[in-house]
Amino acid sequence: MAPKVPHFVTDFFVYETAKSVVVKSWSVGVINRFVQLLIILYFICWVFLHEKGHQQRDTGIESAVITKVKGLGSFNNHVMDVADYVVPSQGSSSFSIITNMVITDNQMQGRCPETDKKFNCTTDDDCNKNNSSNIGNGILTGTCLINNVTNVTNVTNSTNSTNSTNSTNSTKSTGWCEIEGWCPAEDDSLSGTPMKEVENFTIFIKNSIRFPLFDVSRGNFPSSINQSYIQNCNFDPVHAPFCPIFKVGDILKKLNQSLDNITAYGGEIGININWKCNLDYDVENCNPKYFFTHLDSAFKHSKASKGYNFRFAKYYQSEDGTEYRTLHKAYAIRFEIIVSGNAGKFNVVPFLITLVAAFTSVGLATVFCDIILLNFHKGADEYKAKKFEEVSGIVQEAKGPCKGSQMSIKVLGKTSNDSGTFSIGRQE
Amino acid sequence: MAPKVPHFVTDFFVYETAKSVVVKSWSVGVINRFVQLLIILYFICWVFLHEKGHQQRDTGIESAVITKVKGLGSFNNHVMDVADYVVPSQGSSSFSIITNMVITDNQMQGRCPETDKKFNCTTDDDCNKNNSSNIGNGILTGTCLINNVTNVTNVTNSTNSTNSTNSTNSTKSTGWCEIEGWCPAEDDSLSGTPMKEVENFTIFIKNSIRFPLFDVSRGNFPSSINQSYIQNCNFDPVHAPFCPIFKVGDILKKLNQSLDNITAYGGEIGININWKCNLDYDVENCNPKYFFTHLDSAFKHSKASKGYNFRFAKYYQSEDGTEYRTLHKAYAIRFEIIVSGNAGKFNVVPFLITLVAAFTSVGLATVFCDIILLNFHKGADEYKAKKFEEVSGIVQEAKGPCKGSQMSIKVLGKTSNDSGTFSIGRQE
Amino acid sequence: MAPKVPHFVTDFFVYETAKSVVVKSWSVGVINRFVQLLIILYFICWVFLHEKGHQQRDTGIESAVITKVKGLGSFNNHVMDVADYVVPSQGSSSFSIITNMVITDNQMQGRCPETDKKFNCTTDDDCNKNNSSNIGNGILTGTCLINNVTNVTNVTNSTNSTNSTNSTNSTKSTGWCEIEGWCPAEDDSLSGTPMKEVENFTIFIKNSIRFPLFDVSRGNFPSSINQSYIQNCNFDPVHAPFCPIFKVGDILKKLNQSLDNITAYGGEIGININWKCNLDYDVENCNPKYFFTHLDSAFKHSKASKGYNFRFAKYYQSEDGTEYRTLHKAYAIRFEIIVSGNAGKFNVVPFLITLVAAFTSVGLATVFCDIILLNFHKGADEYKAKKFEEVSGIVQEAKGPCKGSQMSIKVLGKTSNDSGTFSIGRQE
């Protein structure tokens, strides 16, 4: 054709395509198109519309949360405000509202009897075992303080603090092991009335997120909301979905959590903020959804470790320089704000990949139809003869003009019936 | 051929390959190779070089951050050091530098007038509504303290603290609602000069990360850096990219943040540490990049909730055992250190998968060329006759040697023109 | 066939399948089946069994951690309990156990000499440079306090606190720069005996996780565990893998960390909790694994910034209202609990996708066998003649009954030998 062009060039610019057999059969044709339609529908409805296969997805959401609790309660004849009951105070994503406390006033370094029943003793020997455990309020001295011991000796100096609790303990018949440490020892069995006003407290959540891949930043309430709306609204999934103020009582109600129980023994509550954004639409539609969970729901059948409490101390110094402290065992509702989410946006690369996958999958209808055609259709042998052309291991004779096709048809009519992995019944 | 071997064995060890039609046409051949070249280039440049399709990827980065702030400022005639202005003190990844404070000294439990304008009153009735809100500094008693009320009665005992602020308030014509709680109530309208020395403070960030999949640990500064360099350097993206010391003023400048505004009302700043590591190279090249962001940028058009502040209290006890406190409303710059990143390393499995995908995709050039060849090329009918061989629904007559191919050529010349989904124009 | 149906309908319901060449050759047949077997085995063993390709995977694990430390130590003749040495106190996932402290008592705002060698001076000029750095304990006044300076003037009033340390300093021949700030300045060179009892402390970890995709919640210890078991057990990877109590000494031993070093200078330890759950089995089998890591292992060769310490202060107020504080430079072991993991569950969609991928990949055996057959097999030319049928650019003559196949066989026997990208040697 172009004699100057060398052979390897003409051989290279050659186009190779598969030779096809077209079967004009209503039954197989309809099945073929129907299977193809199913595959196309699957790709359109599931892969593109539901799974958003044409979008690039950013799952590395970056989040910052600031919280602010408001409300006034009363505990132990004291009015408690935010600085008293929120720990830590800086408004982080994880915070606790103290609702109940065991307060041990005026503790000083010294020696005093234990308070727990485990440390009951009759002789000093009872107080010498059990030293390795970490249960007690102080280091056991090995002495058993029996019965009428009313004078407690402090290593440093104690003035007015330790006697009050001891006088009640020392009237019992058995004694208590002596400890060295902060005295008087904490007796955590008694407890005041919990701060039930927590029900009316409100939590303001300011959550700003960023999808770094698309450089899109969003806040959990729209900029159209003004200060006065925020001061008066309460979050409601239907009527006020954009209000960032959450009433503690509403959250407890949604979780079927009894107020009495959680205020007395503490608990853990998760506030999930879920962002699922389709950035193909206006970014203003990218808004969070809120869910509330019991963080300790996995332990609900467990007998151990109910509620939530922790110990902290306030330290004081008397005029003569002696340090003393007030120990608080605080039962609290712990809130954890858990932010999750992802965003998708149209991108040429995943779109093309999914499109190619869709086209390739349409070809799978052929696999299905081949099984029917070659095994269950009445003209199966005829199709096989057409679809398969046989070459034996070493074919010597192929000279006559029509010999090749002649032979192959003849032989195939007898032996060739391979259809890969998909041939089910084999007829000879 | 091998008569001892049963038929189903010979039938099984058979090789089936697609029969191809080779088209010797310059135009289609060149288009075919050009499309194939494009697909190969796409895989080499985008999938392998850019997207690193041959690498296994670890996105579950584990990170630990320790921070240390240094610097001295002055506020309210006091020199402030780290223990005074950093909250929390332990150097976690999220911390605040207090720059401005409203300090209410010597608060005790008792009764006193409110300070906010919302609680102005003329009769007791004004103080009985509005009880449910969480706005005030204490629990409303329902009494309106009018005009010349100078004697404030405390439930416990108050000595010298409450009168100072009241004397200025009580000269007004209207009164204030009485509250029970920590007295005197906080008046958050007045404020001192912010601690502007924060500009010269430095933040030391020690970030160690781990990619668990590859068990690779890295730190944000190389081990060659010694103590004296760290004490003298300042992070600069160009000149000192490995210095882990960040000057607050530099960060504010990069964010175009006015020092006056942020020190007066507080703010939130994100320090993003991004690790993107190619572990096919030396692990020493795995180093982080730093970015700075306004965490509240999503709220910049919002009218509500500007700045950042929180309340905390220091508790004291007088000699007679009465508790009193100093309430601080602290305006602070909050820093959040956000660590993100991923690492990739050559792995046989993803390499093979991507390679197979590349080879399969090269075959897609055929789809494109088939459309051209069967619809727009001048010899289209001829190609169709070659490419497609027809079998009717039930073919009874197939006895003559050349009958099969004779018929199919004849029939195809007239009717067969199916090219799957890709046949655009149909000619008959 | 059905004359009433229009042509485009019959043309549409047509079935098109690839025409195949079946090669009856033992060698190629065995190779073909063997390669197919390898691919199938790869998919079954690696993709399905190991990589769980039939499962939907949830990597967005949500986690909440509560910790509680128990144990008693002694430092500086004081018994230390949880409220003393755990910071922060609320039991979060990141906490520090203070093991060593430099305590500077009774600091007040005032003027006093520096303590660090860097601030040695002989004239006032020595104290005027170096102002910009953030190293010192206070703001330099520019005065050099030489030798016998025993009277320290405080801006406010200081009673008994500052003289003790100054009296030892002032006996040296050179002087020290004067600073304004909290006085006396901290001298962080001296240190007491660290609290080595930390070895026997125990950490209770309560970790609840949730896989939001499957709505499965799990805790890190089974509900069958009761309170008395928890109080007596110690985690051991073999004998007590479900015990949530970790002894600090055990962790240090596993990390080969010397107790002396970490208690003196502090350190950072990571407790990794890894959840990898196959939810196709009973959810009771979904249990965590624990690993311990040195968080600063990336810095182990670094000369800078060893250990871990932070500063905090306790604030007091004297009767006359003067504020004073005790500054603590605390060396601590910092624990970070890092939770990671993912869960998989059977899902129809990924199962189908992987199945289709497997079937498609089996077809890749053809590519491999074609290369052998068309290049290295002895009947290669014959196979080529069968596999490839040629159509020239413009074929004018195709009238005779057998002309088409006649020509193509003839031509192919001479020139056609394209096998795509896979033809290695080319023979003519």
PDB file of C-alpha atoms in Angstrom, chain C residues 66-276:
ATOM      1  CA  ILE C  66     -11.950   6.859  81.226  1.00  0.00           C
ATOM      2  CA  THR C  67      -8.943   6.176  83.416  1.00  0.00           C
ATOM      3  CA  LYS C  68      -8.447   5.859  87.144  1.00  0.00           C
ATOM      4  CA  VAL C  69      -5.076   5.644  88.844  1.00  0.00           C
ATOM      5  CA  LYS C  70      -4.652   4.035  92.251  1.00  0.00           C
ATOM      6  CA  GLY C  71      -1.680   3.932  94.594  1.00  0.00           C
ATOM      7  CA  LEU C  72       0.124   5.789  97.322  1.00  0.00           C
ATOM      8  CA  GLY C  73       3.604   7.229  97.130  1.00  0.00           C
ATOM      9  CA  SER C  74       5.761   9.501  99.182  1.00  0.00           C
ATOM     10  CA  PHE C  75       7.692  12.553  98.121  1.00  0.00           C
ATOM     11  CA  ASN C  76       9.458  15.079 100.290  1.00  0.00           C
ATOM     12  CA  ASN C  77       8.173  13.432 103.501  1.00  0.00           C
ATOM     13  CA  HIS C  78       4.624  13.803 102.232  1.00  0.00           C
ATOM     14  CA  VAL C  79       2.310  10.920 101.407  1.00  0.00           C
ATOM     15  CA  MET C  80       1.000  11.573  97.887  1.00  0.00           C
ATOM     16  CA  ASP C  81      -2.366  10.275  96.790  1.00  0.00           C
ATOM     17  CA  VAL C  82      -4.277  10.406  93.515  1.00  0.00           C
ATOM     18  CA  ALA C  83      -5.503  13.953  94.067  1.00  0.00           C
ATOM     19  CA  ASP C  84      -1.880  15.038  94.504  1.00  0.00           C
ATOM     20  CA  TYR C  85      -0.071  13.363  91.642  1.00  0.00           C
ATOM     21  CA  VAL C  86      -2.567  12.860  88.792  1.00  0.00           C
ATOM     22  CA  VAL C  87      -2.975  15.819  86.434  1.00  0.00           C
ATOM     23  CA  PRO C  88      -5.596  16.437  85.126  1.00  0.00           C
ATOM     24  CA  SER C  89      -7.760  14.872  87.767  1.00  0.00           C
ATOM     25  CA  GLN C  90     -10.825  13.905  85.693  1.00  0.00           C
ATOM     26  CA  GLY C  91      -9.448  10.650  84.346  1.00  0.00           C
ATOM     27  CA  SER C  92      -9.173  11.518  80.674  1.00  0.00           C
ATOM     28  CA  SER C  93      -7.336   9.506  78.021  1.00  0.00           C
ATOM     29  CA  SER C  94      -4.225  11.636  78.444  1.00  0.00           C
ATOM     30  CA  PHE C  95      -2.918  12.115  81.973  1.00  0.00           C
ATOM     31  CA  SER C  96       0.300  12.562  83.875  1.00  0.00           C
ATOM     32  CA  ILE C  97       1.577  11.005  87.080  1.00  0.00           C
ATOM     33  CA  ILE C  98       3.912  13.450  88.808  1.00  0.00           C
ATOM     34  CA  THR C  99       6.980  11.617  90.117  1.00  0.00           C
ATOM     35  CA  ASN C 100       9.375  14.437  90.942  1.00  0.00           C
ATOM     36  CA  MET C 101       9.011  18.107  91.712  1.00  0.00           C
ATOM     37  CA  VAL C 102      11.026  21.277  92.221  1.00  0.00           C
ATOM     38  CA  ILE C 103       8.904  23.267  94.657  1.00  0.00           C
ATOM     39  CA  THR C 104       9.406  27.000  95.121  1.00  0.00           C
ATOM     40  CA  ASP C 105       7.388  28.094  98.133  1.00  0.00           C
ATOM     41  CA  ASN C 106       5.876  31.448  98.980  1.00  0.00           C
ATOM     42  CA  GLN C 107       6.453  33.333  95.765  1.00  0.00           C
ATOM     43  CA  MET C 108       5.167  36.902  95.707  1.00  0.00           C
ATOM     44  CA  GLN C 109       5.202  39.639  93.110  1.00  0.00           C
ATOM     45  CA  GLY C 110       8.353  41.671  93.678  1.00  0.00           C
ATOM     46  CA  ARG C 111      12.013  42.119  92.797  1.00  0.00           C
ATOM     47  CA  CYS C 112      14.788  39.621  93.460  1.00  0.00           C
ATOM     48  CA  PRO C 113      17.957  38.234  91.860  1.00  0.00           C
ATOM     49  CA  GLU C 114      17.882  35.609  89.128  1.00  0.00           C
ATOM     50  CA  THR C 115      19.138  32.131  89.870  1.00  0.00           C
ATOM     51  CA  ASP C 116      20.477  30.817  86.550  1.00  0.00           C
ATOM     52  CA  LYS C 117      24.200  31.054  85.714  1.00  0.00           C
ATOM     53  CA  LYS C 118      23.314  32.870  82.498  1.00  0.00           C
ATOM     54  CA  PHE C 119      22.327  35.868  84.601  1.00  0.00           C
ATOM     55  CA  ASN C 120      25.624  36.264  86.454  1.00  0.00           C
ATOM     56  CA  CYS C 121      26.771  39.859  86.215  1.00  0.00           C
ATOM     57  CA  THR C 122      29.396  42.286  87.440  1.00  0.00           C
ATOM     58  CA  THR C 123      27.884  45.566  86.217  1.00  0.00           C
ATOM     59  CA  ASP C 124      24.385  46.756  85.295  1.00  0.00           C
ATOM     60  CA  ASP C 125      25.342  46.620  81.607  1.00  0.00           C
ATOM     61  CA  ASP C 126      25.452  42.832  81.756  1.00  0.00           C
ATOM     62  CA  CYS C 127      21.750  42.872  82.606  1.00  0.00           C
ATOM     63  CA  ASN C 128      20.599  45.208  79.840  1.00  0.00           C
ATOM     64  CA  LYS C 129      21.344  43.012  76.882  1.00  0.00           C
ATOM     65  CA  ASN C 130      19.543  39.693  76.427  1.00  0.00           C
ATOM     66  CA  ASN C 131      16.196  41.309  77.214  1.00  0.00           C
ATOM     67  CA  SER C 132      14.332  39.905  74.262  1.00  0.00           C
ATOM     68  CA  SER C 133      14.797  36.231  75.126  1.00  0.00           C
ATOM     69  CA  ASN C 134      12.178  34.256  77.006  1.00  0.00           C
ATOM     70  CA  ILE C 135      14.580  32.373  79.241  1.00  0.00           C
ATOM     71  CA  GLY C 136      14.414  34.000  82.672  1.00  0.00           C
ATOM     72  CA  ASN C 137      12.057  33.788  85.609  1.00  0.00           C
ATOM     73  CA  GLY C 138      11.060  37.433  85.417  1.00  0.00           C
ATOM     74  CA  ILE C 139      11.473  40.716  83.571  1.00  0.00           C
ATOM     75  CA  LEU C 140      15.035  42.076  83.882  1.00  0.00           C
ATOM     76  CA  THR C 141      15.116  45.459  85.604  1.00  0.00           C
ATOM     77  CA  GLY C 142      18.625  46.224  84.318  1.00  0.00           C
ATOM     78  CA  THR C 143      20.182  46.281  87.759  1.00  0.00           C
ATOM     79  CA  CYS C 144      22.997  43.964  88.784  1.00  0.00           C
ATOM     80  CA  LEU C 145      22.690  42.957  92.437  1.00  0.00           C
ATOM     81  CA  ILE C 146      26.310  42.474  93.518  1.00  0.00           C
ATOM     82  CA  ASN C 147      27.661  40.455  96.401  1.00  0.00           C
ATOM     83  CA  ASN C 148      26.484  41.511  99.830  1.00  0.00           C
ATOM     84  CA  VAL C 149      22.983  42.466  98.788  1.00  0.00           C
ATOM     85  CA  THR C 150      20.828  40.880 101.429  1.00  0.00           C
ATOM     86  CA  ASN C 151      17.887  43.252 101.504  1.00  0.00           C
ATOM     87  CA  VAL C 152      15.505  42.503  98.687  1.00  0.00           C
ATOM     88  CA  THR C 153      12.927  45.184  98.026  1.00  0.00           C
ATOM     89  CA  ASN C 154       9.524  44.013  97.041  1.00  0.00           C
ATOM     90  CA  VAL C 155       7.107  46.180  95.092  1.00  0.00           C
ATOM     91  CA  THR C 156       4.193  44.935  97.134  1.00  0.00           C
ATOM     92  CA  ASN C 157       5.112  43.578 100.525  1.00  0.00           C
ATOM     93  CA  SER C 158       6.953  40.374 101.363  1.00  0.00           C
ATOM     94  CA  THR C 159       7.284  39.120 104.869  1.00  0.00           C
ATOM     95  CA  ASN C 160       9.193  35.962 105.477  1.00  0.00           C
ATOM     96  CA  SER C 161       9.559  34.179 102.203  1.00  0.00           C
ATOM     97  CA  THR C 162      12.307  35.576  99.996  1.00  0.00           C
ATOM     98  CA  ASN C 163      15.221  35.816 102.385  1.00  0.00           C
ATOM     99  CA  SER C 164      15.974  32.155 102.872  1.00  0.00           C
ATOM    100  CA  THR C 165      17.242  31.405  99.367  1.00  0.00           C
ATOM    101  CA  ASN C 166      18.872  34.808  98.878  1.00  0.00           C
ATOM    102  CA  SER C 167      21.104  34.497 101.891  1.00  0.00           C
ATOM    103  CA  THR C 168      22.855  31.541 100.300  1.00  0.00           C
ATOM    104  CA  ASN C 169      23.197  33.223  96.911  1.00  0.00           C
ATOM    105  CA  SER C 170      24.513  36.527  98.122  1.00  0.00           C
ATOM    106  CA  THR C 171      27.675  35.077  99.605  1.00  0.00           C
ATOM    107  CA  LYS C 172      29.127  34.509  96.093  1.00  0.00           C
ATOM    108  CA  SER C 173      31.681  36.941  94.701  1.00  0.00           C
ATOM    109  CA  THR C 174      29.782  37.879  91.519  1.00  0.00           C
ATOM    110  CA  GLY C 175      26.258  39.251  91.449  1.00  0.00           C
ATOM    111  CA  TRP C 176      23.010  38.329  89.744  1.00  0.00           C
ATOM    112  CA  CYS C 177      20.722  40.370  87.524  1.00  0.00           C
ATOM    113  CA  GLU C 178      17.641  41.639  89.247  1.00  0.00           C
ATOM    114  CA  ILE C 179      14.253  40.617  87.929  1.00  0.00           C
ATOM    115  CA  GLU C 180      10.716  41.760  88.539  1.00  0.00           C
ATOM    116  CA  GLY C 181       8.172  39.011  88.882  1.00  0.00           C
ATOM    117  CA  TRP C 182       7.351  36.148  91.220  1.00  0.00           C
ATOM    118  CA  CYS C 183      10.020  36.173  93.926  1.00  0.00           C
ATOM    119  CA  PRO C 184      12.100  34.312  94.966  1.00  0.00           C
ATOM    120  CA  ALA C 185      13.001  33.042  91.507  1.00  0.00           C
ATOM    121  CA  GLU C 186      12.849  29.316  90.922  1.00  0.00           C
ATOM    122  CA  ASP C 187      16.152  27.452  91.148  1.00  0.00           C
ATOM    123  CA  ASP C 188      15.443  24.319  89.154  1.00  0.00           C
ATOM    124  CA  SER C 189      18.839  22.697  89.670  1.00  0.00           C
ATOM    125  CA  LEU C 190      18.021  20.990  92.949  1.00  0.00           C
ATOM    126  CA  SER C 191      15.681  18.087  93.186  1.00  0.00           C
ATOM    127  CA  GLY C 192      14.438  15.655  95.847  1.00  0.00           C
ATOM    128  CA  THR C 193      14.200  11.879  95.632  1.00  0.00           C
ATOM    129  CA  PRO C 194      11.630  10.883  93.020  1.00  0.00           C
ATOM    130  CA  MET C 195       8.470   9.009  93.967  1.00  0.00           C
ATOM    131  CA  LYS C 196       9.552   5.484  93.008  1.00  0.00           C
ATOM    132  CA  GLU C 197       6.401   3.900  94.410  1.00  0.00           C
ATOM    133  CA  VAL C 198       4.867   4.713  91.017  1.00  0.00           C
ATOM    134  CA  GLU C 199       6.057   1.243  90.046  1.00  0.00           C
ATOM    135  CA  ASN C 200       3.243  -0.288  92.085  1.00  0.00           C
ATOM    136  CA  PHE C 201       0.525   2.100  90.926  1.00  0.00           C
ATOM    137  CA  THR C 202      -2.271   0.681  88.826  1.00  0.00           C
ATOM    138  CA  ILE C 203      -4.156   2.283  85.961  1.00  0.00           C
ATOM    139  CA  PHE C 204      -7.740   1.227  85.359  1.00  0.00           C
ATOM    140  CA  ILE C 205      -8.801   1.825  81.763  1.00  0.00           C
ATOM    141  CA  LYS C 206     -12.440   1.806  80.725  1.00  0.00           C
ATOM    142  CA  ASN C 207     -12.681   2.097  76.968  1.00  0.00           C
ATOM    143  CA  SER C 208     -15.966   1.955  75.128  1.00  0.00           C
ATOM    144  CA  ILE C 209     -15.983   2.062  71.360  1.00  0.00           C
ATOM    145  CA  ARG C 210     -18.629   2.177  68.680  1.00  0.00           C
ATOM    146  CA  PHE C 211     -18.605   1.316  64.998  1.00  0.00           C
ATOM    147  CA  PRO C 212     -21.221   3.748  63.704  1.00  0.00           C
ATOM    148  CA  LEU C 213     -21.753   1.949  60.377  1.00  0.00           C
ATOM    149  CA  PHE C 214     -22.899  -1.261  62.069  1.00  0.00           C
ATOM    150  CA  ASP C 215     -24.120   0.397  65.284  1.00  0.00           C
ATOM    151  CA  VAL C 216     -22.048  -1.997  67.376  1.00  0.00           C
ATOM    152  CA  SER C 217     -20.813  -0.874  70.795  1.00  0.00           C
ATOM    153  CA  ARG C 218     -18.143  -2.740  72.721  1.00  0.00           C
ATOM    154  CA  GLY C 219     -16.304  -2.302  75.999  1.00  0.00           C
ATOM    155  CA  ASN C 220     -12.740  -3.329  76.720  1.00  0.00           C
ATOM    156  CA  PHE C 221     -13.766  -5.844  79.361  1.00  0.00           C
ATOM    157  CA  PRO C 222     -16.599  -8.373  79.178  1.00  0.00           C
ATOM    158  CA  SER C 223     -19.745  -7.919  81.245  1.00  0.00           C
ATOM    159  CA  SER C 224     -19.031 -11.216  82.997  1.00  0.00           C
ATOM    160  CA  ILE C 225     -16.184  -9.575  84.914  1.00  0.00           C
ATOM    161  CA  ASN C 226     -17.266  -8.460  88.364  1.00  0.00           C
ATOM    162  CA  GLN C 227     -15.988  -5.809  90.751  1.00  0.00           C
ATOM    163  CA  SER C 228     -13.948  -8.194  92.913  1.00  0.00           C
ATOM    164  CA  TYR C 229     -12.056  -9.598  89.890  1.00  0.00           C
ATOM    165  CA  ILE C 230     -11.212  -6.080  88.750  1.00  0.00           C
ATOM    166  CA  GLN C 231      -9.923  -5.164  92.183  1.00  0.00           C
ATOM    167  CA  ASN C 232      -7.493  -8.074  92.260  1.00  0.00           C
ATOM    168  CA  CYS C 233      -6.342  -8.679  88.678  1.00  0.00           C
ATOM    169  CA  ASN C 234      -3.390  -7.327  86.734  1.00  0.00           C
ATOM    170  CA  PHE C 235      -3.285  -7.197  82.957  1.00  0.00           C
ATOM    171  CA  ASP C 236      -1.192  -9.886  81.358  1.00  0.00           C
ATOM    172  CA  PRO C 237      -1.299 -10.542  77.599  1.00  0.00           C
ATOM    173  CA  VAL C 238      -1.467 -14.313  78.158  1.00  0.00           C
ATOM    174  CA  HIS C 239      -3.065 -14.991  81.535  1.00  0.00           C
ATOM    175  CA  ALA C 240      -5.354 -11.996  81.995  1.00  0.00           C
ATOM    176  CA  PRO C 241      -5.935 -10.416  78.569  1.00  0.00           C
ATOM    177  CA  PHE C 242      -9.307  -8.983  79.616  1.00  0.00           C
ATOM    178  CA  CYS C 243      -8.212  -7.436  82.895  1.00  0.00           C
ATOM    179  CA  PRO C 244      -8.430  -3.644  82.527  1.00  0.00           C
ATOM    180  CA  ILE C 245      -5.938  -2.947  85.329  1.00  0.00           C
ATOM    181  CA  PHE C 246      -2.398  -2.099  84.231  1.00  0.00           C
ATOM    182  CA  LYS C 247       0.486  -1.987  86.659  1.00  0.00           C
ATOM    183  CA  VAL C 248       2.891   0.859  85.828  1.00  0.00           C
ATOM    184  CA  GLY C 249       5.893  -1.321  86.699  1.00  0.00           C
ATOM    185  CA  ASP C 250       4.774  -3.997  84.201  1.00  0.00           C
ATOM    186  CA  ILE C 251       4.468  -1.417  81.446  1.00  0.00           C
ATOM    187  CA  LEU C 252       7.926   0.001  82.175  1.00  0.00           C
ATOM    188  CA  LYS C 253       9.405  -3.498  82.184  1.00  0.00           C
ATOM    189  CA  LYS C 254       7.855  -4.303  78.791  1.00  0.00           C
ATOM    190  CA  LEU C 255       9.358  -1.110  77.396  1.00  0.00           C
ATOM    191  CA  ASN C 256      12.805  -1.765  78.956  1.00  0.00           C
ATOM    192  CA  GLN C 257      12.477   1.630  80.640  1.00  0.00           C
ATOM    193  CA  SER C 258      14.622   2.238  83.715  1.00  0.00           C
ATOM    194  CA  LEU C 259      12.516   3.296  86.691  1.00  0.00           C
ATOM    195  CA  ASP C 260      15.238   5.606  88.018  1.00  0.00           C
ATOM    196  CA  ASN C 261      15.478   7.598  84.834  1.00  0.00           C
ATOM    197  CA  ILE C 262      11.767   8.045  84.112  1.00  0.00           C
ATOM    198  CA  THR C 263      10.850   8.980  87.692  1.00  0.00           C
ATOM    199  CA  ALA C 264      13.645  11.559  87.853  1.00  0.00           C
ATOM    200  CA  TYR C 265      13.162  13.274  84.488  1.00  0.00           C
ATOM    201  CA  GLY C 266       9.709  12.186  83.347  1.00  0.00           C
ATOM    202  CA  GLY C 267       8.700  10.475  80.124  1.00  0.00           C
ATOM    203  CA  GLU C 268       5.903   9.752  77.690  1.00  0.00           C
ATOM    204  CA  ILE C 269       4.274   6.357  77.336  1.00  0.00           C
ATOM    205  CA  GLY C 270       1.593   5.346  74.866  1.00  0.00           C
ATOM    206  CA  ILE C 271      -0.967   2.662  75.630  1.00  0.00           C
ATOM    207  CA  ASN C 272      -2.389   1.571  72.285  1.00  0.00           C
ATOM    208  CA  ILE C 273      -5.742  -0.164  72.280  1.00  0.00           C
ATOM    209  CA  ASN C 274      -6.324  -1.842  68.948  1.00  0.00           C
ATOM    210  CA  TRP C 275      -9.724  -3.152  67.900  1.00  0.00           C
ATOM    211  CA  LYS C 276      -9.916  -5.371  64.822  1.00  0.00           C
TER     212      LYS C 276
END
